[in-house]
Amino acid sequence: MKILSFGEVMLRLTVPEHMLLEQSDTVRMSTVGTGVNLLGSLSHLGYQTKILTQVPDNSLGKKVAADLRKLGISDECVEYSGNHLGSFFVELGYGSRPERVIYQDRLTSSFCQAEPDEYDFEAMLEDVDYVHICGITLSLTNKTRTAALKLAEMAQRMRKTVCFDFNYRIGLNEDTSHSVMKERYEEILPYVDVAFGSIRDLTDLLDYPDIGAQHIFKHFMDDFDIEYFAGSNLGQKDSKKCFEGFIYHEGELYRSKPREVDVLDRIGGRDAFASGIITGLIEHWDYDSMLQFAVANAVMTQEAMNDVPIFDKNDIFDYIQCDGKNDLIGY
Ligand SMILES: O=C(O)C(=O)C[C@H](O)[C@H](O)COP(=O)(O)O
């Protein structure tokens, strides 16, 4: 089973020891991005993975490729051009102080400036079963948007399973009107088999009237001929943070139990959930098992540092078996 993901690889610069940027002279580097997070997780869960992206043709690009290989992600579809890699700083939250992300000059990155014709989609899809496309590509440049659409079309034509994550970030779309963004999402969705998102993506972005989750999901799936719609949420219950997820398929809505989470590093939780759901679909698990697995992966990821989930199936099954109550392993 081989999974390809298309999206931007970014450099994450984390301020250490829960300090604020203003207090620190050092940062820790890591290679992240939706595709890296998802595939890093899926490669730890036992699947072959490769990322389709564009990185700078310099030492930064080489560093990124080395990090990808270390995570078990093949760099055979990584292309090199330009000289800029998108990056963001992270100030970790603590207690009620939220985590903060500060993006830097992303639109001039090699990925955002790569011409769609530079990718040979057909050849890259040849040995692939699942394709994952990050919705952020629809918010970046005309080039990333066109490339995402071409890839989705080609993948559907070649009968691959197409997964798409809405990943809609209002902050990235302040200069683009609601109707333009809606149109962009509506353009790609007909090629999608498995969509990841939230009910708000359907009501606030795609303008579905708020007539209850079951009805909204049904209309959305019928309109775009989507097979699965899954999503997750980090919410609050009795003053504790809880993570939960759902999957909708053929008129049935399955919901996980909420699982308490003591967040160390919030970023990457939804990608961990998505990789858990994709694992469950590949393995044909029942929906309760799939959701339990995906939520456990997301909780453990948010209780560890960095975006990329690196838990294997044993880690996750052990965690589920002891209901997250084991506090020492291998003693
Ligand atoms: O490229 C960007 O701008 C992104 O925002 C990528 C996100 O950092 C990851 O996809 C993590 O997303 P979550 O799993 O929702 O925390």
Tab-separated table of C-alpha atoms and ligand atoms in Angstrom:
chain	number	residue	atom	x	y	z
A	1	MET	CA	0.000	0.000	0.000
A	2	LYS	CA	1.533	3.272	-1.091
A	3	ILE	CA	0.328	6.775	-0.240
A	4	LEU	CA	1.367	10.002	-1.962
A	5	SER	CA	0.724	13.423	-0.467
A	6	PHE	CA	0.908	16.799	-2.216
A	7	GLY	CA	1.621	19.869	-0.129
A	8	GLU	CA	4.122	22.358	1.172
A	9	VAL	CA	7.020	21.271	3.342
A	10	MET	CA	7.904	23.931	5.904
A	11	LEU	CA	10.557	24.625	8.446
A	12	ARG	CA	9.180	24.897	11.959
A	13	LEU	CA	11.212	27.019	14.363
A	14	THR	CA	10.156	26.237	17.916
A	15	VAL	CA	11.045	28.546	20.779
A	16	PRO	CA	12.408	26.260	23.539
A	17	GLU	CA	11.278	25.840	27.126
A	18	HIS	CA	7.852	27.404	26.658
A	19	MET	CA	9.491	30.802	26.242
A	20	LEU	CA	8.077	33.591	24.082
A	21	LEU	CA	10.066	34.584	21.003
A	22	GLU	CA	11.065	37.831	22.651
A	23	GLN	CA	12.666	35.955	25.562
A	24	SER	CA	14.759	33.491	23.562
A	25	ASP	CA	18.003	33.567	21.578
A	26	THR	CA	17.603	30.054	20.144
A	27	VAL	CA	15.013	28.023	18.249
A	28	ARG	CA	14.736	24.325	17.368
A	29	MET	CA	14.298	23.399	13.711
A	30	SER	CA	12.048	20.671	12.390
A	31	THR	CA	10.653	19.740	8.991
A	32	VAL	CA	6.840	19.738	8.956
A	33	GLY	CA	3.716	20.535	6.884
A	34	THR	CA	0.421	18.696	6.457
A	35	GLY	CA	1.878	16.144	4.008
A	36	VAL	CA	4.956	15.522	6.158
A	37	ASN	CA	2.818	15.059	9.271
A	38	LEU	CA	0.399	12.701	7.587
A	39	LEU	CA	3.008	10.625	5.764
A	40	GLY	CA	5.447	10.577	8.698
A	41	SER	CA	2.641	9.027	10.706
A	42	LEU	CA	1.577	6.581	7.969
A	43	SER	CA	5.155	5.421	7.441
A	44	HIS	CA	5.407	4.685	11.185
A	45	LEU	CA	2.130	2.774	10.864
A	46	GLY	CA	3.715	0.485	8.287
A	47	TYR	CA	2.906	1.938	4.857
A	48	GLN	CA	5.071	3.086	1.981
A	49	THR	CA	4.808	6.835	1.530
A	50	LYS	CA	6.142	9.531	-0.781
A	51	ILE	CA	5.663	13.278	-0.845
A	52	LEU	CA	5.174	15.368	-3.960
A	53	THR	CA	6.548	18.807	-3.327
A	54	GLN	CA	9.101	21.396	-4.331
A	55	VAL	CA	11.953	22.475	-2.078
A	56	PRO	CA	14.844	24.929	-2.569
A	57	ASP	CA	17.739	23.866	-4.768
A	58	ASN	CA	20.294	24.472	-2.020
A	59	SER	CA	21.395	23.128	1.376
A	60	LEU	CA	17.967	23.845	2.853
A	61	GLY	CA	16.378	21.546	0.293
A	62	LYS	CA	18.926	18.844	1.079
A	63	LYS	CA	18.237	19.178	4.799
A	64	VAL	CA	14.496	18.814	4.203
A	65	ALA	CA	14.986	15.719	2.022
A	66	ALA	CA	17.221	14.153	4.688
A	67	ASP	CA	14.580	14.827	7.359
A	68	LEU	CA	11.890	13.270	5.166
A	69	ARG	CA	13.983	10.123	4.701
A	70	LYS	CA	14.544	9.956	8.446
A	71	LEU	CA	10.772	9.941	8.939
A	72	GLY	CA	10.475	7.057	6.472
A	73	ILE	CA	8.998	9.228	3.676
A	74	SER	CA	10.470	8.629	0.230
A	75	ASP	CA	11.942	11.750	-1.385
A	76	GLU	CA	11.756	10.326	-4.929
A	77	CYS	CA	9.026	12.878	-5.875
A	78	VAL	CA	10.713	15.847	-4.227
A	79	GLU	CA	11.719	18.418	-6.842
A	80	TYR	CA	14.322	21.138	-6.388
A	81	SER	CA	13.960	24.746	-7.596
A	82	GLY	CA	14.314	28.306	-6.310
A	83	ASN	CA	15.927	29.201	-3.012
A	84	HIS	CA	13.234	29.818	-0.414
A	85	LEU	CA	11.531	27.490	2.054
A	86	GLY	CA	8.389	28.655	3.893
A	87	SER	CA	8.798	28.714	7.654
A	88	PHE	CA	6.981	29.527	10.851
A	89	PHE	CA	7.869	30.144	14.468
A	90	VAL	CA	6.018	28.391	17.277
A	91	GLU	CA	5.626	29.691	20.812
A	92	LEU	CA	4.339	26.770	22.889
A	93	GLY	CA	1.325	27.422	25.070
A	94	TYR	CA	1.145	26.682	28.757
A	95	GLY	CA	-1.917	26.425	30.990
A	96	SER	CA	-4.495	28.809	29.604
A	97	ARG	CA	-1.917	30.659	27.440
A	98	PRO	CA	-2.473	29.433	23.858
A	99	GLU	CA	0.181	28.159	21.461
A	100	ARG	CA	1.054	30.775	18.817
A	101	VAL	CA	2.152	30.311	15.190
A	102	ILE	CA	3.963	33.121	13.350
A	103	TYR	CA	4.271	32.505	9.590
A	104	GLN	CA	7.075	34.019	7.531
A	105	ASP	CA	7.021	34.974	3.862
A	106	ARG	CA	5.430	31.833	2.530
A	107	LEU	CA	4.177	32.833	-0.912
A	108	THR	CA	7.657	33.180	-2.429
A	109	SER	CA	8.677	29.636	-1.418
A	110	SER	CA	9.903	27.128	-4.006
A	111	PHE	CA	6.649	25.204	-3.517
A	112	CYS	CA	4.405	28.240	-4.019
A	113	GLN	CA	6.308	29.394	-7.118
A	114	ALA	CA	6.694	26.008	-8.870
A	115	GLU	CA	4.937	25.761	-12.244
A	116	PRO	CA	2.270	23.015	-12.296
A	117	ASP	CA	3.813	21.653	-15.528
A	118	GLU	CA	6.996	20.830	-13.632
A	119	TYR	CA	5.256	17.834	-12.026
A	120	ASP	CA	4.793	14.636	-14.026
A	121	PHE	CA	1.624	13.611	-12.190
A	122	GLU	CA	0.910	10.526	-14.260
A	123	ALA	CA	4.337	8.995	-13.662
A	124	MET	CA	4.266	9.873	-9.965
A	125	LEU	CA	0.856	8.282	-9.470
A	126	GLU	CA	1.731	5.060	-11.249
A	127	ASP	CA	2.627	2.967	-8.158
A	128	VAL	CA	0.316	4.757	-5.695
A	129	ASP	CA	-2.976	3.570	-4.105
A	130	TYR	CA	-4.002	6.617	-2.023
A	131	VAL	CA	-3.439	10.301	-2.817
A	132	HIS	CA	-3.732	13.036	-0.196
A	133	ILE	CA	-4.100	16.711	-1.109
A	134	CYS	CA	-3.848	19.510	1.428
A	135	GLY	CA	-6.536	22.199	1.006
A	136	ILE	CA	-4.033	24.905	1.942
A	137	THR	CA	-2.766	24.582	-1.645
A	138	LEU	CA	-6.044	26.277	-2.700
A	139	SER	CA	-5.191	29.320	-0.584
A	140	LEU	CA	-1.573	29.861	-1.602
A	141	THR	CA	-0.855	30.763	-5.261
A	142	ASN	CA	-2.514	30.148	-8.635
A	143	LYS	CA	0.314	27.703	-9.311
A	144	THR	CA	-0.286	25.539	-6.217
A	145	ARG	CA	-4.037	25.659	-6.839
A	146	THR	CA	-3.708	24.568	-10.465
A	147	ALA	CA	-1.268	21.801	-9.530
A	148	ALA	CA	-3.627	20.457	-6.830
A	149	LEU	CA	-6.530	20.410	-9.255
A	150	LYS	CA	-4.538	18.685	-12.018
A	151	LEU	CA	-3.309	16.072	-9.563
A	152	ALA	CA	-6.850	15.416	-8.288
A	153	GLU	CA	-8.175	15.044	-11.867
A	154	MET	CA	-5.367	12.698	-12.864
A	155	ALA	CA	-5.672	10.632	-9.681
A	156	GLN	CA	-9.395	10.144	-10.230
A	157	ARG	CA	-8.788	9.215	-13.870
A	158	MET	CA	-6.224	6.629	-12.724
A	159	ARG	CA	-8.731	5.280	-10.145
A	160	LYS	CA	-6.702	6.160	-7.083
A	161	THR	CA	-8.444	6.872	-3.782
A	162	VAL	CA	-8.323	10.665	-3.424
A	163	CYS	CA	-8.232	12.116	0.106
A	164	PHE	CA	-8.597	15.844	0.603
A	165	ASP	CA	-8.202	17.852	3.788
A	166	PHE	CA	-10.135	21.158	3.805
A	167	ASN	CA	-7.497	22.600	6.151
A	168	TYR	CA	-9.253	25.943	5.701
A	169	ARG	CA	-7.406	28.697	7.552
A	170	ILE	CA	-9.175	32.065	7.671
A	171	GLY	CA	-5.842	33.778	8.444
A	172	LEU	CA	-4.419	32.633	5.090
A	173	ASN	CA	-7.388	33.973	3.147
A	174	GLU	CA	-7.911	37.469	4.433
A	175	ASP	CA	-7.369	38.979	0.966
A	176	THR	CA	-9.592	36.531	-0.903
A	177	SER	CA	-13.366	36.816	-0.965
A	178	HIS	CA	-15.635	34.142	0.439
A	179	SER	CA	-17.162	33.412	-2.975
A	180	VAL	CA	-13.747	32.877	-4.597
A	181	MET	CA	-12.649	30.457	-1.862
A	182	LYS	CA	-15.961	28.617	-2.048
A	183	GLU	CA	-15.566	28.225	-5.813
A	184	ARG	CA	-12.037	26.858	-5.416
A	185	TYR	CA	-13.179	24.174	-2.976
A	186	GLU	CA	-16.209	23.299	-5.117
A	187	GLU	CA	-13.909	22.823	-8.087
A	188	ILE	CA	-11.745	20.134	-6.457
A	189	LEU	CA	-14.375	18.293	-4.395
A	190	PRO	CA	-15.883	16.286	-7.308
A	191	TYR	CA	-12.553	14.406	-7.544
A	192	VAL	CA	-12.493	13.523	-3.837
A	193	ASP	CA	-13.374	10.151	-2.262
A	194	VAL	CA	-12.407	10.820	1.366
A	195	ALA	CA	-12.771	14.364	2.748
A	196	PHE	CA	-11.441	15.615	6.065
A	197	GLY	CA	-12.979	18.733	7.547
A	198	SER	CA	-15.503	20.088	9.983
A	199	ILE	CA	-19.158	20.978	9.928
A	200	ARG	CA	-18.088	24.647	9.869
A	201	ASP	CA	-16.271	24.070	6.576
A	202	LEU	CA	-19.633	23.008	5.141
A	203	THR	CA	-21.776	25.752	6.715
A	204	ASP	CA	-19.371	28.712	6.740
A	205	LEU	CA	-17.289	28.034	3.626
A	206	LEU	CA	-19.650	26.073	1.352
A	207	ASP	CA	-22.810	27.822	2.634
A	208	TYR	CA	-24.848	24.716	3.545
A	209	PRO	CA	-27.771	25.783	5.762
A	210	ASP	CA	-27.407	24.662	9.376
A	211	ILE	CA	-30.059	21.892	9.385
A	212	GLY	CA	-28.221	19.429	11.655
A	213	ALA	CA	-25.039	17.423	11.098
A	214	GLN	CA	-26.647	14.308	9.558
A	215	HIS	CA	-28.590	16.322	6.950
A	216	ILE	CA	-25.704	18.655	6.108
A	217	PHE	CA	-23.315	15.716	5.641
A	218	LYS	CA	-25.815	13.892	3.431
A	219	HIS	CA	-26.308	16.901	1.135
A	220	PHE	CA	-22.574	17.510	0.925
A	221	MET	CA	-21.732	13.883	0.114
A	222	ASP	CA	-24.518	13.624	-2.480
A	223	ASP	CA	-23.575	16.910	-4.155
A	224	PHE	CA	-19.925	15.974	-4.619
A	225	ASP	CA	-20.215	12.170	-4.683
A	226	ILE	CA	-17.905	11.777	-1.678
A	227	GLU	CA	-17.643	8.407	0.035
A	228	TYR	CA	-16.357	9.338	3.498
A	229	PHE	CA	-16.328	12.577	5.461
A	230	ALA	CA	-14.298	12.597	8.679
A	231	GLY	CA	-13.261	15.262	11.122
A	232	SER	CA	-12.075	15.958	14.623
A	233	ASN	CA	-12.356	18.580	17.275
A	234	LEU	CA	-10.358	19.694	20.285
A	235	GLY	CA	-12.960	20.967	22.717
A	236	GLN	CA	-13.582	21.547	26.381
A	237	LYS	CA	-15.538	19.324	28.785
A	238	ASP	CA	-15.833	20.042	32.519
A	239	SER	CA	-12.798	22.365	32.320
A	240	LYS	CA	-10.699	19.570	30.721
A	241	LYS	CA	-9.569	19.567	27.071
A	242	CYS	CA	-11.031	16.664	25.083
A	243	PHE	CA	-10.370	15.411	21.571
A	244	GLU	CA	-13.061	13.638	19.561
A	245	GLY	CA	-13.782	12.637	15.982
A	246	PHE	CA	-16.459	11.452	13.595
A	247	ILE	CA	-16.803	9.691	10.274
A	248	TYR	CA	-19.848	9.751	8.008
A	249	HIS	CA	-20.472	7.084	5.388
A	250	GLU	CA	-23.589	6.031	3.465
A	251	GLY	CA	-26.059	7.914	5.632
A	252	GLU	CA	-24.555	6.835	8.979
A	253	LEU	CA	-22.716	9.149	11.355
A	254	TYR	CA	-20.242	7.433	13.690
A	255	ARG	CA	-18.789	9.403	16.581
A	256	SER	CA	-15.862	8.569	18.869
A	257	LYS	CA	-15.959	8.942	22.621
A	258	PRO	CA	-14.225	12.167	23.672
A	259	ARG	CA	-10.753	11.469	25.055
A	260	GLU	CA	-9.142	13.780	27.570
A	261	VAL	CA	-5.933	15.410	26.377
A	262	ASP	CA	-3.276	17.325	28.275
A	263	VAL	CA	-1.870	19.327	25.365
A	264	LEU	CA	1.901	19.757	25.219
A	265	ASP	CA	2.032	20.819	21.565
A	266	ARG	CA	-1.266	21.280	19.770
A	267	ILE	CA	-0.075	21.259	16.124
A	268	GLY	CA	-0.407	18.024	14.152
A	269	GLY	CA	-3.369	16.592	16.081
A	270	ARG	CA	-5.783	16.686	13.149
A	271	ASP	CA	-3.187	15.225	10.781
A	272	ALA	CA	-2.654	12.372	13.272
A	273	PHE	CA	-6.415	11.806	13.311
A	274	ALA	CA	-6.488	11.737	9.488
A	275	SER	CA	-3.644	9.207	9.310
A	276	GLY	CA	-5.535	7.014	11.812
A	277	ILE	CA	-8.689	7.153	9.680
A	278	ILE	CA	-6.760	6.350	6.486
A	279	THR	CA	-5.185	3.383	8.299
A	280	GLY	CA	-8.630	2.143	9.337
A	281	LEU	CA	-9.947	2.482	5.765
A	282	ILE	CA	-6.944	0.636	4.321
A	283	GLU	CA	-7.326	-2.140	6.913
A	284	HIS	CA	-11.154	-2.284	6.584
A	285	TRP	CA	-11.653	-1.831	10.331
A	286	ASP	CA	-15.114	-1.186	11.747
A	287	TYR	CA	-15.883	2.495	12.348
A	288	ASP	CA	-15.651	2.378	16.149
A	289	SER	CA	-12.170	0.794	16.028
A	290	MET	CA	-11.070	3.244	13.336
A	291	LEU	CA	-12.211	6.254	15.382
A	292	GLN	CA	-10.698	4.930	18.603
A	293	PHE	CA	-7.366	4.426	16.833
A	294	ALA	CA	-7.415	7.838	15.109
A	295	VAL	CA	-8.335	9.694	18.308
A	296	ALA	CA	-5.631	7.859	20.316
A	297	ASN	CA	-3.026	8.775	17.671
A	298	ALA	CA	-4.152	12.414	17.829
A	299	VAL	CA	-4.110	12.552	21.631
A	300	MET	CA	-0.627	11.016	21.873
A	301	THR	CA	0.628	13.401	19.177
A	302	GLN	CA	-0.618	16.438	21.088
A	303	GLU	CA	0.944	15.087	24.280
A	304	ALA	CA	4.331	14.893	22.501
A	305	MET	CA	6.513	17.621	21.007
A	306	ASN	CA	6.479	18.610	17.330
A	307	ASP	CA	3.885	18.222	14.565
A	308	VAL	CA	4.843	14.864	13.076
A	309	PRO	CA	3.178	11.837	14.732
A	310	ILE	CA	5.722	9.031	15.055
A	311	PHE	CA	3.718	6.363	16.905
A	312	ASP	CA	3.502	2.837	15.528
A	313	LYS	CA	0.495	0.519	15.722
A	314	ASN	CA	1.769	-1.166	18.913
A	315	ASP	CA	2.145	2.195	20.677
A	316	ILE	CA	-1.423	3.089	19.787
A	317	PHE	CA	-2.988	-0.304	20.565
A	318	ASP	CA	-1.149	-0.417	23.931
A	319	TYR	CA	-2.440	3.047	24.716
A	320	ILE	CA	-6.007	2.035	23.835
A	321	GLN	CA	-5.760	-1.213	25.802
A	322	CYS	CA	-4.786	0.524	29.049
A	323	ASP	CA	-7.152	3.413	28.271
A	324	GLY	CA	-4.272	5.878	28.485
A	325	LYS	CA	-3.667	4.976	32.135
A	326	ASN	CA	-0.202	3.426	31.855
A	327	ASP	CA	2.408	5.879	33.136
A	328	LEU	CA	5.589	3.793	32.699
A	329	ILE	CA	6.552	1.430	29.870
A	330	GLY	CA	9.297	-1.235	29.855
A	331	TYR	CA	10.219	-1.008	33.550
B	1	LIG	O1	0.801	24.507	6.093
B	1	LIG	C1	0.178	25.090	6.996
B	1	LIG	O2	-0.049	26.291	7.037
B	1	LIG	C2	-0.375	24.336	8.079
B	1	LIG	O3	-1.132	24.924	8.836
B	1	LIG	C3	-0.034	22.928	8.275
B	1	LIG	C4	-0.419	22.522	9.663
B	1	LIG	O4	0.587	22.994	10.538
B	1	LIG	C5	-0.541	21.057	9.840
B	1	LIG	O5	-1.380	20.510	8.888
B	1	LIG	C6	-1.025	20.734	11.230
B	1	LIG	O6	-2.391	20.923	11.326
B	1	LIG	P1	-3.247	20.331	12.537
B	1	LIG	O7	-3.097	18.847	12.501
B	1	LIG	O8	-4.612	20.831	12.240
B	1	LIG	O9	-2.662	20.929	13.786
